Amino acid sequence: MTAPDLSQPTDLDCAMMARAMELARQAAGIGEVPVGAVVYRGDQVLGQGMNLRERDEDPTAHAEIVAMRAAARAINCWRLDDCSLAVTLEPCPMCAGAMVNARLPRLVYGAADPKMGCVDTLYQLCTESRFNHRLTVVRGVMAEESASLLREFFRQRRG
């Protein structure tokens, strides 16, 4: 029997990305940049988050960090072994670094981020061979929907 290709999105990944999109829309509704994230192990959601930097006045309150903190609390461990994280936007350097440090095995992301993306676009932090941990990365899941939500959010902000 052939092992599954973890670099390809599964139906579960798509369902988790749909949940992350719901969270991103909620973030937009409260004036936050619309990014949502879900950490899951199998079909169990361990943590979820949306950008909350403005509300919490916290520069680290990115969707991915919020979701990873909740997941770590749920399993009483900082190591997010056997988990996946779905996020609507390519992670920034802080979030990509946190994923490496959390030993997260797998990342599923939506839209590429040309200004801050550090998984593929500007740097490849999640697959850097000099680090002691690397992630399997699945790219472009619901990318157009995520990019459209972001474009509309910033268009409205610019007036």
mmCIF file of C-alpha atoms in Angstrom:
data_model
loop_
_atom_site.group_PDB
_atom_site.id
_atom_site.type_symbol
_atom_site.label_atom_id
_atom_site.label_comp_id
_atom_site.label_asym_id
_atom_site.label_seq_id
_atom_site.Cartn_x
_atom_site.Cartn_y
_atom_site.Cartn_z
ATOM 1 C CA MET A 1 0.000 0.000 0.000
ATOM 2 C CA THR A 2 1.328 3.428 -0.976
ATOM 3 C CA ALA A 3 1.608 6.137 1.682
ATOM 4 C CA PRO A 4 -0.600 9.172 1.084
ATOM 5 C CA ASP A 5 1.006 12.221 -0.533
ATOM 6 C CA LEU A 6 0.992 14.714 2.348
ATOM 7 C CA SER A 7 1.872 17.577 -0.008
ATOM 8 C CA GLN A 8 -1.562 17.384 -1.639
ATOM 9 C CA PRO A 9 -4.747 18.751 -0.005
ATOM 10 C CA THR A 10 -7.235 16.233 1.334
ATOM 11 C CA ASP A 11 -10.981 16.670 1.762
ATOM 12 C CA LEU A 12 -10.287 17.267 5.459
ATOM 13 C CA ASP A 13 -7.748 19.994 4.631
ATOM 14 C CA CYS A 14 -10.355 21.691 2.447
ATOM 15 C CA ALA A 15 -12.965 21.473 5.219
ATOM 16 C CA MET A 16 -10.513 22.977 7.727
ATOM 17 C CA MET A 17 -9.620 25.732 5.268
ATOM 18 C CA ALA A 18 -13.340 26.477 4.880
ATOM 19 C CA ARG A 19 -13.503 26.906 8.670
ATOM 20 C CA ALA A 20 -10.422 29.141 8.537
ATOM 21 C CA MET A 21 -12.211 31.253 5.897
ATOM 22 C CA GLU A 22 -15.199 31.623 8.257
ATOM 23 C CA LEU A 23 -12.813 32.868 10.946
ATOM 24 C CA ALA A 24 -11.197 35.277 8.469
ATOM 25 C CA ARG A 25 -14.627 36.723 7.644
ATOM 26 C CA GLN A 26 -15.298 37.136 11.382
ATOM 27 C CA ALA A 27 -11.981 38.973 11.737
ATOM 28 C CA ALA A 28 -12.948 41.347 8.920
ATOM 29 C CA GLY A 29 -16.265 41.945 10.670
ATOM 30 C CA ILE A 30 -14.471 43.345 13.720
ATOM 31 C CA GLY A 31 -12.002 45.410 11.715
ATOM 32 C CA GLU A 32 -9.084 42.975 11.795
ATOM 33 C CA VAL A 33 -7.126 41.894 8.726
ATOM 34 C CA PRO A 34 -9.115 38.856 7.532
ATOM 35 C CA VAL A 35 -6.905 35.876 8.274
ATOM 36 C CA GLY A 36 -8.138 32.701 9.967
ATOM 37 C CA ALA A 37 -6.334 29.556 11.110
ATOM 38 C CA VAL A 38 -7.227 26.096 12.420
ATOM 39 C CA VAL A 39 -4.932 23.513 14.053
ATOM 40 C CA TYR A 40 -6.233 19.977 13.735
ATOM 41 C CA ARG A 41 -5.195 16.389 14.416
ATOM 42 C CA GLY A 42 -7.188 13.968 12.341
ATOM 43 C CA ASP A 43 -10.662 15.448 12.154
ATOM 44 C CA GLN A 44 -10.412 16.995 15.625
ATOM 45 C CA VAL A 45 -9.982 20.774 15.855
ATOM 46 C CA LEU A 46 -7.480 21.502 18.633
ATOM 47 C CA GLY A 47 -7.275 25.267 18.223
ATOM 48 C CA GLN A 48 -8.521 28.011 15.989
ATOM 49 C CA GLY A 49 -7.904 31.692 15.678
ATOM 50 C CA MET A 50 -8.257 34.860 13.716
ATOM 51 C CA ASN A 51 -6.175 37.994 13.639
ATOM 52 C CA LEU A 52 -6.743 39.899 16.883
ATOM 53 C CA ARG A 53 -3.865 42.382 16.874
ATOM 54 C CA GLU A 54 -6.071 45.464 16.982
ATOM 55 C CA ARG A 55 -8.528 44.129 19.545
ATOM 56 C CA ASP A 56 -5.877 42.726 21.860
ATOM 57 C CA GLU A 57 -3.288 45.430 21.165
ATOM 58 C CA ASP A 58 -0.845 42.561 20.703
ATOM 59 C CA PRO A 59 1.610 42.441 17.792
ATOM 60 C CA THR A 60 1.833 38.649 18.107
ATOM 61 C CA ALA A 61 -1.935 38.021 17.888
ATOM 62 C CA HIS A 62 -1.810 36.648 14.349
ATOM 63 C CA ALA A 63 -4.364 33.965 13.493
ATOM 64 C CA GLU A 64 -1.730 31.218 13.424
ATOM 65 C CA ILE A 65 -0.266 32.128 16.816
ATOM 66 C CA VAL A 66 -3.732 32.348 18.400
ATOM 67 C CA ALA A 67 -4.624 28.916 16.961
ATOM 68 C CA MET A 68 -1.321 27.289 17.993
ATOM 69 C CA ARG A 69 -1.597 28.647 21.538
ATOM 70 C CA ALA A 70 -5.113 27.216 21.840
ATOM 71 C CA ALA A 71 -3.993 23.856 20.426
ATOM 72 C CA ALA A 72 -1.014 23.654 22.809
ATOM 73 C CA ARG A 73 -3.335 24.347 25.749
ATOM 74 C CA ALA A 74 -5.797 21.712 24.514
ATOM 75 C CA ILE A 75 -3.147 18.981 24.421
ATOM 76 C CA ASN A 76 -1.064 20.305 27.343
ATOM 77 C CA CYS A 77 2.068 20.343 25.233
ATOM 78 C CA TRP A 78 3.942 22.893 23.137
ATOM 79 C CA ARG A 79 4.875 20.238 20.586
ATOM 80 C CA LEU A 80 2.149 20.087 17.956
ATOM 81 C CA ASP A 81 3.185 16.649 16.719
ATOM 82 C CA ASP A 82 0.820 14.915 14.308
ATOM 83 C CA CYS A 83 -1.090 18.162 13.722
ATOM 84 C CA SER A 84 -1.816 20.225 10.654
ATOM 85 C CA LEU A 85 -2.483 23.943 10.486
ATOM 86 C CA ALA A 86 -4.730 25.478 7.828
ATOM 87 C CA VAL A 87 -4.415 29.235 7.366
ATOM 88 C CA THR A 88 -5.926 31.504 4.761
ATOM 89 C CA LEU A 89 -2.737 33.502 4.048
ATOM 90 C CA GLU A 90 0.892 32.445 3.665
ATOM 91 C CA PRO A 91 2.519 32.887 7.091
ATOM 92 C CA CYS A 92 4.845 35.761 7.965
ATOM 93 C CA PRO A 93 8.348 35.169 9.415
ATOM 94 C CA MET A 94 7.075 35.171 13.020
ATOM 95 C CA CYS A 95 4.357 32.617 12.344
ATOM 96 C CA ALA A 96 6.501 30.418 10.089
ATOM 97 C CA GLY A 97 9.185 30.397 12.788
ATOM 98 C CA ALA A 98 6.650 29.522 15.468
ATOM 99 C CA MET A 99 5.448 26.583 13.365
ATOM 100 C CA VAL A 100 8.998 25.269 13.045
ATOM 101 C CA ASN A 101 9.553 25.705 16.785
ATOM 102 C CA ALA A 102 6.237 23.984 17.609
ATOM 103 C CA ARG A 103 7.385 20.968 15.555
ATOM 104 C CA LEU A 104 4.216 21.258 13.473
ATOM 105 C CA PRO A 105 4.532 18.639 10.745
ATOM 106 C CA ARG A 106 2.189 20.101 8.138
ATOM 107 C CA LEU A 107 0.985 23.487 6.912
ATOM 108 C CA VAL A 108 -1.896 24.119 4.520
ATOM 109 C CA TYR A 109 -2.233 27.700 3.307
ATOM 110 C CA GLY A 110 -4.418 29.658 0.936
ATOM 111 C CA ALA A 111 -3.203 32.853 -0.717
ATOM 112 C CA ALA A 112 0.468 33.697 -1.179
ATOM 113 C CA ASP A 113 1.605 36.876 0.573
ATOM 114 C CA PRO A 114 3.890 38.960 -1.667
ATOM 115 C CA LYS A 115 4.801 41.385 1.133
ATOM 116 C CA MET A 116 5.398 39.144 4.174
ATOM 117 C CA GLY A 117 5.132 35.512 3.054
ATOM 118 C CA CYS A 118 8.014 33.509 4.468
ATOM 119 C CA VAL A 119 6.962 29.975 3.609
ATOM 120 C CA ASP A 120 7.534 30.299 -0.153
ATOM 121 C CA THR A 121 7.435 33.886 -1.384
ATOM 122 C CA LEU A 122 10.233 35.848 0.316
ATOM 123 C CA TYR A 123 11.918 33.049 2.270
ATOM 124 C CA GLN A 124 11.336 29.338 2.739
ATOM 125 C CA LEU A 125 11.503 29.133 6.533
ATOM 126 C CA CYS A 126 9.279 26.065 6.870
ATOM 127 C CA THR A 127 11.488 23.943 4.630
ATOM 128 C CA GLU A 128 14.918 25.421 5.499
ATOM 129 C CA SER A 129 17.322 22.465 5.582
ATOM 130 C CA ARG A 130 19.547 24.074 8.235
ATOM 131 C CA PHE A 131 16.738 24.014 10.816
ATOM 132 C CA ASN A 132 16.202 20.981 13.003
ATOM 133 C CA HIS A 133 12.573 20.676 11.863
ATOM 134 C CA ARG A 134 10.840 21.117 8.512
ATOM 135 C CA LEU A 135 7.176 21.105 7.536
ATOM 136 C CA THR A 136 5.335 19.571 4.642
ATOM 137 C CA VAL A 137 3.632 22.494 2.893
ATOM 138 C CA VAL A 138 0.387 22.405 0.912
ATOM 139 C CA ARG A 139 -0.108 25.590 -1.088
ATOM 140 C CA GLY A 140 -3.022 27.395 -2.692
ATOM 141 C CA VAL A 141 -6.043 25.804 -0.964
ATOM 142 C CA MET A 142 -8.960 28.236 -1.461
ATOM 143 C CA ALA A 143 -6.349 30.792 -2.524
ATOM 144 C CA GLU A 144 -8.609 32.909 -4.712
ATOM 145 C CA GLU A 145 -11.344 33.136 -2.070
ATOM 146 C CA SER A 146 -8.802 34.201 0.544
ATOM 147 C CA ALA A 147 -7.116 36.721 -1.753
ATOM 148 C CA SER A 148 -10.493 38.151 -2.740
ATOM 149 C CA LEU A 149 -11.485 38.622 0.909
ATOM 150 C CA LEU A 150 -8.201 40.420 1.614
ATOM 151 C CA ARG A 151 -8.480 42.640 -1.481
ATOM 152 C CA GLU A 152 -12.047 43.654 -0.570
ATOM 153 C CA PHE A 153 -11.063 44.367 3.051
ATOM 154 C CA PHE A 154 -8.205 46.669 2.052
ATOM 155 C CA ARG A 155 -10.239 48.305 -0.723
ATOM 156 C CA GLN A 156 -12.875 49.253 1.860
ATOM 157 C CA ARG A 157 -10.235 50.493 4.301
ATOM 158 C CA ARG A 158 -8.734 52.761 1.679
ATOM 159 C CA GLY A 159 -12.212 54.206 1.064
#
